[in-house]
């Protein structure tokens, strides 16, 4: 089963919690045991799993990514001017795979699934492939 999530981001950098949407689609699928693959087809965005209990974590992650990959750098050559967003996307990665066990995602107590926007605001898509097995 393949599902598409439409995501509208509001800022240049944003960690958008999509955990509930993914859980809902897994429940609707009826798959009891398998894998859920969350995939981002964009070169300036990604998918991450991290803490979703304390909103300061999102702030801190985005702050450090900005420090490591500043938006402006005298040696950047990419003509679109968004080299930092590509570097952040490579760091986050394009996908995450989560085990489905007895109809539930095997996420840790504090874990959430994030769509990571690094070049917004934009209208984006991400895909969820639910594989039974």
mmCIF file of C-alpha atoms in Angstrom:
data_model
loop_
_atom_site.group_PDB
_atom_site.id
_atom_site.type_symbol
_atom_site.label_atom_id
_atom_site.label_comp_id
_atom_site.label_asym_id
_atom_site.label_seq_id
_atom_site.Cartn_x
_atom_site.Cartn_y
_atom_site.Cartn_z
ATOM 1 C CA UNK A 1 0.000 0.000 0.000
ATOM 2 C CA UNK A 2 1.340 3.387 -1.000
ATOM 3 C CA UNK A 3 0.013 6.584 0.548
ATOM 4 C CA UNK A 4 0.841 10.211 -0.212
ATOM 5 C CA UNK A 5 1.026 12.852 2.515
ATOM 6 C CA UNK A 6 0.619 16.448 1.339
ATOM 7 C CA UNK A 7 2.587 18.782 3.574
ATOM 8 C CA UNK A 8 2.544 22.590 3.528
ATOM 9 C CA UNK A 9 5.447 24.119 5.389
ATOM 10 C CA UNK A 10 5.458 27.641 6.731
ATOM 11 C CA UNK A 11 9.123 28.449 7.350
ATOM 12 C CA UNK A 12 12.472 28.053 5.649
ATOM 13 C CA UNK A 13 13.494 25.450 8.245
ATOM 14 C CA UNK A 14 10.850 23.378 9.977
ATOM 15 C CA UNK A 15 10.580 20.003 11.673
ATOM 16 C CA UNK A 16 6.980 18.951 11.115
ATOM 17 C CA UNK A 17 5.685 16.083 13.260
ATOM 18 C CA UNK A 18 3.881 13.602 10.978
ATOM 19 C CA UNK A 19 3.684 10.754 13.500
ATOM 20 C CA UNK A 20 -0.093 10.839 13.932
ATOM 21 C CA UNK A 21 -0.719 10.800 10.181
ATOM 22 C CA UNK A 22 1.598 7.803 9.730
ATOM 23 C CA UNK A 23 0.059 5.918 12.675
ATOM 24 C CA UNK A 24 -3.436 6.580 11.333
ATOM 25 C CA UNK A 25 -2.566 5.190 7.904
ATOM 26 C CA UNK A 26 -0.912 2.125 9.439
ATOM 27 C CA UNK A 27 -4.051 1.455 11.501
ATOM 28 C CA UNK A 28 -6.300 1.926 8.453
ATOM 29 C CA UNK A 29 -4.133 -0.475 6.435
ATOM 30 C CA UNK A 30 -4.935 -3.376 8.742
ATOM 31 C CA UNK A 31 -1.336 -4.577 8.512
ATOM 32 C CA UNK A 32 -0.486 -6.400 11.706
ATOM 33 C CA UNK A 33 3.201 -7.087 11.130
ATOM 34 C CA UNK A 34 5.526 -5.492 8.598
ATOM 35 C CA UNK A 35 7.401 -2.321 7.800
ATOM 36 C CA UNK A 36 6.345 1.280 7.242
ATOM 37 C CA UNK A 37 8.726 3.214 5.010
ATOM 38 C CA UNK A 38 8.400 6.997 5.067
ATOM 39 C CA UNK A 39 10.130 8.552 2.041
ATOM 40 C CA UNK A 40 10.761 12.161 0.981
ATOM 41 C CA UNK A 41 11.330 12.740 -2.772
ATOM 42 C CA UNK A 42 12.805 16.235 -2.341
ATOM 43 C CA UNK A 43 16.498 17.230 -2.420
ATOM 44 C CA UNK A 44 16.037 20.002 0.148
ATOM 45 C CA UNK A 45 13.940 18.121 2.708
ATOM 46 C CA UNK A 46 14.189 14.849 4.600
ATOM 47 C CA UNK A 47 12.687 12.448 7.121
ATOM 48 C CA UNK A 48 13.944 11.966 10.681
ATOM 49 C CA UNK A 49 12.955 10.138 13.848
ATOM 50 C CA UNK A 50 13.693 11.943 17.087
ATOM 51 C CA UNK A 51 12.207 13.132 20.370
ATOM 52 C CA UNK A 52 8.744 14.628 20.120
ATOM 53 C CA UNK A 53 8.004 15.321 23.797
ATOM 54 C CA UNK A 54 9.974 18.546 24.291
ATOM 55 C CA UNK A 55 9.544 21.219 21.573
ATOM 56 C CA UNK A 56 12.926 22.679 22.501
ATOM 57 C CA UNK A 57 14.570 19.693 20.804
ATOM 58 C CA UNK A 58 13.264 20.869 17.406
ATOM 59 C CA UNK A 59 14.606 24.359 18.107
ATOM 60 C CA UNK A 60 17.996 23.036 19.184
ATOM 61 C CA UNK A 61 18.342 20.707 16.188
ATOM 62 C CA UNK A 62 17.484 23.460 13.698
ATOM 63 C CA UNK A 63 19.806 25.908 15.493
ATOM 64 C CA UNK A 64 22.775 23.522 15.299
ATOM 65 C CA UNK A 65 22.082 22.624 11.674
ATOM 66 C CA UNK A 66 22.151 26.359 10.884
ATOM 67 C CA UNK A 67 25.475 26.673 12.687
ATOM 68 C CA UNK A 68 26.992 23.701 10.880
ATOM 69 C CA UNK A 69 25.451 24.604 7.500
ATOM 70 C CA UNK A 70 25.014 28.405 7.386
ATOM 71 C CA UNK A 71 22.688 29.773 4.722
ATOM 72 C CA UNK A 72 25.429 32.085 3.435
ATOM 73 C CA UNK A 73 29.011 30.951 2.842
ATOM 74 C CA UNK A 74 31.592 32.636 0.589
ATOM 75 C CA UNK A 75 32.652 29.323 -0.976
ATOM 76 C CA UNK A 76 29.188 28.041 -1.931
ATOM 77 C CA UNK A 77 28.864 27.756 -5.719
ATOM 78 C CA UNK A 78 25.332 26.414 -6.255
ATOM 79 C CA UNK A 79 23.522 29.036 -8.346
ATOM 80 C CA UNK A 80 20.139 28.643 -6.629
ATOM 81 C CA UNK A 81 21.641 29.849 -3.338
ATOM 82 C CA UNK A 82 20.251 26.998 -1.253
ATOM 83 C CA UNK A 83 23.343 24.874 -0.684
ATOM 84 C CA UNK A 84 22.671 24.792 3.068
ATOM 85 C CA UNK A 85 19.292 23.139 2.468
ATOM 86 C CA UNK A 86 20.900 20.409 0.351
ATOM 87 C CA UNK A 87 23.512 19.733 3.051
ATOM 88 C CA UNK A 88 20.848 19.556 5.762
ATOM 89 C CA UNK A 89 18.801 17.184 3.608
ATOM 90 C CA UNK A 90 21.794 14.875 3.170
ATOM 91 C CA UNK A 91 22.285 14.908 6.956
ATOM 92 C CA UNK A 92 18.644 14.047 7.707
ATOM 93 C CA UNK A 93 18.339 11.497 4.911
ATOM 94 C CA UNK A 94 15.430 10.812 2.572
ATOM 95 C CA UNK A 95 13.652 8.033 4.474
ATOM 96 C CA UNK A 96 13.030 6.089 7.642
ATOM 97 C CA UNK A 97 11.793 2.514 8.080
ATOM 98 C CA UNK A 98 9.723 1.626 11.129
ATOM 99 C CA UNK A 99 8.745 -1.880 12.204
ATOM 100 C CA UNK A 100 5.024 -2.595 12.522
ATOM 101 C CA UNK A 101 4.324 -5.130 15.280
ATOM 102 C CA UNK A 102 0.813 -6.218 16.256
ATOM 103 C CA UNK A 103 -0.627 -3.284 14.301
ATOM 104 C CA UNK A 104 1.506 -0.606 15.971
ATOM 105 C CA UNK A 105 4.663 1.240 14.984
ATOM 106 C CA UNK A 106 7.608 0.234 17.165
ATOM 107 C CA UNK A 107 8.651 3.755 18.085
ATOM 108 C CA UNK A 108 10.342 4.517 21.384
ATOM 109 C CA UNK A 109 8.368 6.292 24.099
ATOM 110 C CA UNK A 110 9.677 9.732 23.164
ATOM 111 C CA UNK A 111 10.151 9.213 19.413
ATOM 112 C CA UNK A 112 8.241 10.936 16.643
ATOM 113 C CA UNK A 113 8.509 10.981 12.858
ATOM 114 C CA UNK A 114 9.435 14.325 11.327
ATOM 115 C CA UNK A 115 9.223 15.796 7.864
ATOM 116 C CA UNK A 116 12.273 18.065 7.783
ATOM 117 C CA UNK A 117 11.854 21.177 5.654
ATOM 118 C CA UNK A 118 15.068 23.002 4.838
ATOM 119 C CA UNK A 119 14.056 25.257 1.923
ATOM 120 C CA UNK A 120 10.528 26.445 2.576
ATOM 121 C CA UNK A 121 7.933 27.512 2.770
ATOM 122 C CA UNK A 122 6.684 25.008 0.196
ATOM 123 C CA UNK A 123 3.999 22.513 -0.636
ATOM 124 C CA UNK A 124 5.642 19.114 -0.368
ATOM 125 C CA UNK A 125 4.817 15.450 -0.602
ATOM 126 C CA UNK A 126 6.105 12.462 1.237
ATOM 127 C CA UNK A 127 5.214 8.856 0.682
ATOM 128 C CA UNK A 128 4.350 6.072 3.063
ATOM 129 C CA UNK A 129 4.772 2.504 1.864
ATOM 130 C CA UNK A 130 3.267 -0.105 4.176
ATOM 131 C CA UNK A 131 4.653 -3.574 3.580
ATOM 132 C CA UNK A 132 3.080 -6.609 5.187
ATOM 133 C CA UNK A 133 5.310 -9.415 6.220
#
